CSV table of C-alpha atoms and ligand atoms in Angstrom, one decimal:
chain,number,residue,atom,x,y,z
A,9,MET,CA,109.8,101.9,87.7
A,10,ARG,CA,109.5,100.1,91.0
A,11,CYS,CA,106.8,99.5,93.5
A,12,ILE,CA,106.7,101.9,96.3
A,13,PHE,CA,108.4,99.6,98.8
A,14,MET,CA,111.9,98.3,98.8
A,15,ARG,CA,114.0,96.7,101.5
A,16,MET,CA,112.1,98.0,104.4
A,17,ARG,CA,109.1,95.7,103.8
A,18,ARG,CA,111.0,92.7,105.1
A,19,PRO,CA,109.1,91.5,108.2
A,20,ASP,CA,112.2,91.8,110.3
A,21,ALA,CA,113.0,95.3,109.1
A,22,PRO,CA,111.3,97.5,111.7
A,23,THR,CA,113.1,96.0,114.6
A,24,SER,CA,116.4,95.0,113.1
A,25,LYS,CA,117.2,98.3,111.3
A,26,PRO,CA,115.5,101.1,113.1
A,27,VAL,CA,118.4,103.6,112.3
A,28,GLN,CA,117.4,103.4,108.6
A,29,LEU,CA,113.8,104.5,109.2
A,30,ARG,CA,112.9,108.1,108.4
A,31,GLY,CA,110.3,108.9,111.1
A,32,ASP,CA,110.9,110.4,114.5
A,33,TYR,CA,110.5,107.6,117.0
A,34,THR,CA,111.7,109.5,120.0
A,35,ARG,CA,108.3,110.9,120.9
A,36,ALA,CA,106.4,107.6,120.3
A,37,ALA,CA,104.4,106.0,123.1
A,38,THR,CA,105.1,102.4,124.1
A,39,ASP,CA,102.6,101.2,121.5
A,40,TYR,CA,104.5,103.4,118.9
A,41,THR,CA,101.7,105.9,118.5
A,42,VAL,CA,102.3,109.6,118.2
A,43,GLN,CA,100.2,112.8,117.6
A,44,GLN,CA,99.5,113.6,114.0
A,45,GLU,CA,100.2,117.3,114.6
A,46,TRP,CA,98.2,118.3,111.5
A,47,ASP,CA,99.0,122.0,111.9
A,48,ARG,CA,102.7,121.3,111.3
A,49,TYR,CA,102.2,120.1,107.8
A,50,THR,CA,103.5,122.7,105.4
A,51,GLU,CA,101.8,124.0,102.2
A,52,GLU,CA,104.3,121.9,100.3
A,53,ASP,CA,103.3,118.8,102.2
A,54,HIS,CA,99.7,119.4,101.2
A,55,ALA,CA,100.7,120.1,97.6
A,56,ILE,CA,102.4,116.8,97.4
A,57,TRP,CA,99.3,115.1,98.8
A,58,ARG,CA,97.1,116.9,96.2
A,59,THR,CA,99.4,115.8,93.3
A,60,LEU,CA,99.4,112.2,94.4
A,61,TYR,CA,95.7,112.1,95.2
A,62,GLN,CA,94.6,113.7,91.9
A,63,ARG,CA,96.6,111.3,89.7
A,64,GLN,CA,95.5,108.2,91.6
A,65,VAL,CA,91.8,109.2,91.9
A,66,GLY,CA,91.7,109.6,88.2
A,67,LEU,CA,92.6,105.9,87.8
A,68,LEU,CA,90.1,104.5,90.3
A,69,GLU,CA,87.0,104.4,88.0
A,70,ARG,CA,88.8,102.1,85.5
A,71,TYR,CA,91.0,100.1,87.8
A,72,ALA,CA,89.9,100.0,91.4
A,73,ALA,CA,87.5,97.6,93.2
A,74,PRO,CA,84.0,99.1,93.6
A,75,GLU,CA,84.3,98.6,97.4
A,76,PHE,CA,87.5,100.7,97.4
A,77,ILE,CA,85.8,103.5,95.4
A,78,ALA,CA,82.9,103.4,97.8
A,79,GLY,CA,85.3,103.7,100.7
A,80,ILE,CA,87.0,106.7,99.2
A,81,ARG,CA,83.6,108.4,98.8
A,82,SER,CA,82.4,107.6,102.3
A,83,LEU,CA,85.6,108.9,103.9
A,84,GLY,CA,85.1,112.2,102.1
A,85,ALA,CA,88.9,112.4,102.1
A,86,SER,CA,90.0,115.7,100.8
A,87,ALA,CA,91.8,116.0,97.5
A,88,GLU,CA,93.2,119.2,98.8
A,89,HIS,CA,94.8,118.4,102.1
A,90,ILE,CA,96.3,115.6,104.1
A,91,PRO,CA,93.4,114.3,106.1
A,92,ARG,CA,93.0,114.9,109.8
A,93,MET,CA,92.8,111.6,111.5
A,94,GLU,CA,90.0,112.6,113.8
A,95,ASP,CA,87.8,113.3,110.7
A,96,THR,CA,88.6,109.9,109.3
A,97,ASN,CA,87.8,108.3,112.7
A,98,ARG,CA,84.3,109.7,112.8
A,99,VAL,CA,83.5,107.9,109.5
A,100,LEU,CA,85.4,104.7,110.4
A,101,SER,CA,83.9,104.3,113.9
A,102,ALA,CA,80.4,104.6,112.5
A,103,THR,CA,81.0,102.1,109.7
A,104,THR,CA,83.2,99.2,110.9
A,105,GLY,CA,84.3,100.4,114.4
A,106,TRP,CA,87.9,100.8,113.2
A,107,ARG,CA,90.1,103.9,113.7
A,108,VAL,CA,93.4,105.1,112.6
A,109,VAL,CA,96.3,105.9,114.9
A,110,ALA,CA,99.3,108.0,114.0
A,111,VAL,CA,102.7,106.3,114.0
A,112,PRO,CA,106.2,107.5,113.0
A,113,GLY,CA,106.6,104.9,110.2
A,114,LEU,CA,107.1,101.2,110.1
A,115,ILE,CA,106.7,99.8,113.6
A,116,PRO,CA,107.8,96.4,115.0
A,117,GLU,CA,105.4,93.7,113.9
A,118,GLU,CA,104.2,92.6,117.3
A,119,HIS,CA,102.9,96.2,117.9
A,120,PHE,CA,101.5,96.4,114.3
A,121,PHE,CA,99.6,93.1,114.9
A,122,ALA,CA,98.3,94.3,118.3
A,123,HIS,CA,96.9,97.4,116.7
A,124,LEU,CA,95.1,95.5,113.9
A,125,ALA,CA,93.7,92.9,116.3
A,126,ASN,CA,92.2,95.9,118.2
A,127,ARG,CA,90.8,97.5,115.0
A,128,ARG,CA,93.4,100.3,114.9
A,129,PHE,CA,95.2,100.9,111.7
A,130,PRO,CA,98.6,102.6,112.1
A,131,VAL,CA,99.0,105.5,109.7
A,132,THR,CA,102.5,107.0,109.1
A,133,VAL,CA,102.4,110.8,109.7
A,134,TRP,CA,105.0,112.1,107.3
A,135,ILE,CA,104.7,112.6,103.5
A,136,ARG,CA,107.3,111.8,100.8
A,137,SER,CA,109.2,114.5,98.9
A,138,TRP,CA,108.7,115.6,95.3
A,139,ASP,CA,111.4,113.3,93.9
A,140,GLU,CA,109.7,110.3,95.5
A,141,LEU,CA,106.3,110.6,93.8
A,142,ASP,CA,106.7,107.2,92.1
A,143,TYR,CA,108.9,105.4,94.4
A,144,LEU,CA,109.4,105.2,98.1
A,145,VAL,CA,111.2,102.7,100.4
A,146,GLU,CA,108.8,103.1,103.4
A,147,PRO,CA,105.1,103.6,103.8
A,148,ASP,CA,104.2,107.3,104.1
A,149,VAL,CA,100.9,109.1,104.9
A,150,PHE,CA,99.7,108.9,101.3
A,151,HIS,CA,100.3,105.1,101.0
A,152,ASP,CA,98.7,104.4,104.4
A,153,PHE,CA,95.8,106.7,104.0
A,154,PHE,CA,94.9,106.4,100.4
A,155,GLY,CA,95.9,102.8,100.0
A,156,HIS,CA,94.7,101.2,103.2
A,157,VAL,CA,92.1,103.2,104.9
A,158,PRO,CA,89.3,103.2,102.2
A,159,LEU,CA,88.7,99.4,102.5
A,160,LEU,CA,88.5,99.6,106.3
A,161,THR,CA,85.0,100.9,105.6
A,162,ASN,CA,84.2,97.5,104.1
A,163,PRO,CA,82.9,95.1,106.8
A,164,ALA,CA,84.3,91.9,105.3
A,165,PHE,CA,87.7,93.4,104.6
A,166,ALA,CA,87.8,95.0,108.0
A,167,ARG,CA,87.0,91.7,109.7
A,168,PHE,CA,89.8,90.0,107.8
A,169,MET,CA,92.3,92.7,108.9
A,170,GLN,CA,91.3,92.2,112.5
A,171,ALA,CA,91.7,88.4,112.2
A,172,TYR,CA,95.0,89.0,110.5
A,173,GLY,CA,96.2,90.9,113.5
A,174,ALA,CA,95.1,88.2,115.9
A,175,ALA,CA,96.9,85.6,113.7
A,176,GLY,CA,100.0,87.6,113.8
A,177,GLN,CA,100.1,87.6,117.6
A,178,LYS,CA,100.2,83.8,117.4
A,179,ALA,CA,102.4,83.3,114.4
A,180,SER,CA,105.8,84.3,115.9
A,181,ARG,CA,105.6,81.5,118.5
A,182,ALA,CA,104.8,79.0,115.7
A,183,GLY,CA,107.5,80.2,113.3
A,184,GLY,CA,104.9,81.4,110.9
A,185,LEU,CA,105.8,85.1,110.5
A,186,LYS,CA,107.3,84.8,107.1
A,187,MET,CA,104.3,82.9,105.7
A,188,LEU,CA,101.9,85.4,107.3
A,189,ALA,CA,103.8,88.3,105.9
A,190,ARG,CA,103.3,86.8,102.4
A,191,LEU,CA,99.6,86.7,103.0
A,192,TYR,CA,99.7,90.5,103.8
A,193,TRP,CA,101.9,91.2,100.9
A,194,TYR,CA,99.9,89.4,98.2
A,195,MET,CA,96.4,90.1,99.6
A,196,VAL,CA,96.5,93.4,101.5
A,197,GLU,CA,99.2,95.2,99.5
A,198,PHE,CA,98.9,93.6,96.0
A,199,GLY,CA,95.5,91.9,95.8
A,200,LEU,CA,93.3,91.8,92.8
A,201,ILE,CA,89.5,91.0,92.7
A,202,ARG,CA,87.2,89.7,90.1
A,203,THR,CA,84.1,91.9,89.4
A,204,PRO,CA,81.3,91.6,86.7
A,205,ARG,CA,83.2,94.3,84.8
A,206,GLY,CA,86.5,92.6,84.8
A,207,LEU,CA,89.6,92.4,87.1
A,208,ARG,CA,90.0,95.3,89.6
A,209,VAL,CA,92.7,96.3,92.1
A,210,TYR,CA,92.1,96.5,95.8
A,211,GLY,CA,95.7,96.2,97.2
A,212,ALA,CA,97.1,99.3,98.8
A,213,GLY,CA,100.6,98.9,97.4
A,214,ILE,CA,99.2,98.9,93.9
A,215,LEU,CA,96.6,101.6,94.4
A,216,SER,CA,99.1,104.0,95.8
A,217,SER,CA,101.4,103.5,92.8
A,218,LYS,CA,100.4,105.0,89.4
A,219,GLY,CA,102.6,102.7,87.3
A,220,GLU,CA,101.6,99.4,89.1
A,221,THR,CA,97.9,100.2,89.0
A,222,VAL,CA,97.9,100.1,85.2
A,223,TYR,CA,100.5,97.3,85.0
A,224,SER,CA,98.7,94.9,87.3
A,225,ILE,CA,95.6,95.0,85.2
A,226,GLU,CA,96.8,95.7,81.7
A,227,SER,CA,100.2,94.0,81.3
A,228,PRO,CA,100.5,90.6,79.8
A,229,ALA,CA,103.7,90.0,81.8
A,230,PRO,CA,102.6,89.0,85.3
A,231,GLN,CA,100.7,85.8,86.2
A,232,ARG,CA,97.3,86.3,87.8
A,233,ILE,CA,96.3,83.3,89.9
A,234,ALA,CA,93.1,82.5,91.7
A,235,PHE,CA,93.5,82.9,95.4
A,236,ASP,CA,94.5,79.8,97.4
A,237,LEU,CA,95.6,80.4,101.0
A,238,GLU,CA,98.3,77.8,101.0
A,239,ARG,CA,99.7,78.8,97.6
A,240,VAL,CA,99.9,82.4,98.7
A,241,MET,CA,101.6,81.6,102.0
A,242,ARG,CA,104.2,79.6,100.1
A,243,THR,CA,105.1,82.2,97.5
A,244,ASP,CA,108.1,84.6,97.8
A,245,TYR,CA,107.6,88.2,96.7
A,246,LEU,CA,109.5,90.9,95.0
A,247,ILE,CA,110.3,93.9,97.1
A,248,ASP,CA,112.0,96.1,94.5
A,249,ASP,CA,110.0,95.7,91.3
A,250,PHE,CA,106.5,95.2,90.1
A,251,GLN,CA,105.1,91.8,91.0
A,252,LYS,CA,105.4,88.8,88.7
A,253,THR,CA,102.5,87.1,90.4
A,254,TYR,CA,99.2,88.5,91.6
A,255,PHE,CA,96.6,86.6,93.4
A,256,VAL,CA,92.9,87.2,92.7
A,257,ILE,CA,90.0,86.9,95.0
A,258,ASP,CA,86.3,86.6,94.1
A,259,ARG,CA,84.9,88.6,97.0
A,260,PHE,CA,86.2,89.9,100.3
A,261,GLU,CA,84.3,87.3,102.2
A,262,ASP,CA,86.6,84.7,100.8
A,263,LEU,CA,89.6,86.4,102.3
A,264,PHE,CA,87.9,86.7,105.7
A,265,ALA,CA,86.8,83.0,105.5
A,266,ALA,CA,90.4,81.9,104.7
A,267,GLY,CA,91.9,84.1,107.3
A,268,TYR,CA,89.4,83.4,110.1
A,269,ARG,CA,88.2,79.9,109.8
A,270,THR,CA,91.5,78.3,108.8
A,271,ASP,CA,94.0,77.2,111.5
A,272,PHE,CA,97.3,78.4,110.2
A,273,LEU,CA,99.4,76.2,112.5
A,274,PRO,CA,99.3,73.0,110.4
A,275,LEU,CA,100.3,75.2,107.4
A,276,TYR,CA,103.2,76.7,109.2
A,277,GLU,CA,104.4,73.3,110.3
A,278,ARG,CA,104.2,71.9,106.8
A,279,TRP,CA,105.8,74.8,104.9
A,280,ARG,CA,107.8,77.0,107.2
A,281,ASP,CA,111.2,75.3,106.5
A,282,ALA,CA,110.5,74.7,102.8
A,283,PRO,CA,112.0,77.1,100.1
A,284,GLY,CA,109.4,79.6,98.9
A,285,ILE,CA,107.9,79.3,95.4
A,286,PRO,CA,109.6,81.9,93.2
A,287,PRO,CA,107.4,84.8,92.0
A,288,GLY,CA,106.3,84.1,88.4
A,289,THR,CA,106.1,80.4,88.8
A,290,VAL,CA,103.0,78.6,87.5
A,291,LEU,CA,102.1,75.3,89.2
A,292,PRO,CA,99.9,72.6,87.5
A,293,THR,CA,97.3,73.2,90.2
A,294,ASP,CA,97.1,77.0,89.7
A,295,LYS,CA,94.0,78.5,88.2
A,296,LEU,CA,95.1,81.3,85.9
A,297,ILE,CA,92.8,84.3,85.5
A,298,ASP,CA,92.5,86.1,82.3
A,299,PRO,CA,92.7,89.9,82.9
A,300,ILE,CA,89.7,90.6,80.7
A,301,HIS,CA,87.7,88.8,83.2
B,21,LIG,N1,104.3,99.1,110.4
B,21,LIG,N2,103.5,101.2,110.2
B,21,LIG,C1,103.6,99.9,109.7
B,21,LIG,N3,103.0,99.6,108.6
B,21,LIG,C2,103.1,98.3,108.1
B,21,LIG,O1,102.5,98.1,107.0
B,21,LIG,C3,103.8,97.4,108.8
B,21,LIG,C4,104.4,97.8,110.0
B,21,LIG,N4,105.2,96.9,110.7
B,21,LIG,C5,105.3,95.5,110.3
B,21,LIG,C6,104.6,95.2,109.0
B,21,LIG,N5,103.9,96.1,108.3
B,21,LIG,C7,104.8,93.8,108.4
B,21,LIG,O2,105.4,93.0,109.3
B,21,LIG,C8,103.7,93.2,107.7
B,21,LIG,O3,104.2,92.1,107.0
B,21,LIG,C9,102.6,92.7,108.6
B,22,LIG,FE1,101.0,99.1,103.2
């Protein structure tokens, strides 16, 4: 089984291969936003949401970070129906000042970064089909909503996302996009966190995938390495399989501190032309984390 993204997650994908994307981009505004048009979801769309939601929510207690579970609770997201974005926005604006905006799917990264820097999270409007429950090449409404939105209720994580968007706006000039995309991949999509009760998942790419949620915590196969900003930004990732390497933070404040206080420019200059560290590699300087703790 593969992770939910393949191919399209390359940082250059949205702009270079728009024809392969599934969404309807013709009605998007210049910032790529669209209307959610909630009334146009079919009963089948909602049934797919319900199926996905129920099987993931059952895994959260055992596998998800407490902050993620708290986010799911405070959003009051319905197990029954695809959420209405205006309902979500009432909760988000009152907690961290974020909101979600509807988009047709992957959008060019400069627009993606601009939304994040302004505390708007782009959520894809369409939902996958029945034969894609375990595997999908692009983010859909389930991945974006279930995976990403709950943690936007957490102040430290939300501040990191905003700082990430701001960093993205500078990175392209400095040749740093590839390194910055690795930070997003390993931390926002596939991040693990230590808790007093053992390792937990907070990454959206993991938490929207049943197979990888269990694998990332239970499997002896992958390496779990203590978060180190430079190490993460130098590491290549797998786009068509479960990860061989996960990075582990101790608390969301660490992520924010690294993303906000560090000047990425010297890192880009030092590493942007170097070959990436292959996934699954262990360096002598790596601090390996035992999954039991
Ligand atoms: N667009 N809708 C959407 N969702 C993403 O996660 C996304 C994107 N465009 C670009 C992008 N991600 C990547 O460049 C990340 O590496 C930042
Ligand atoms: Fe995502």
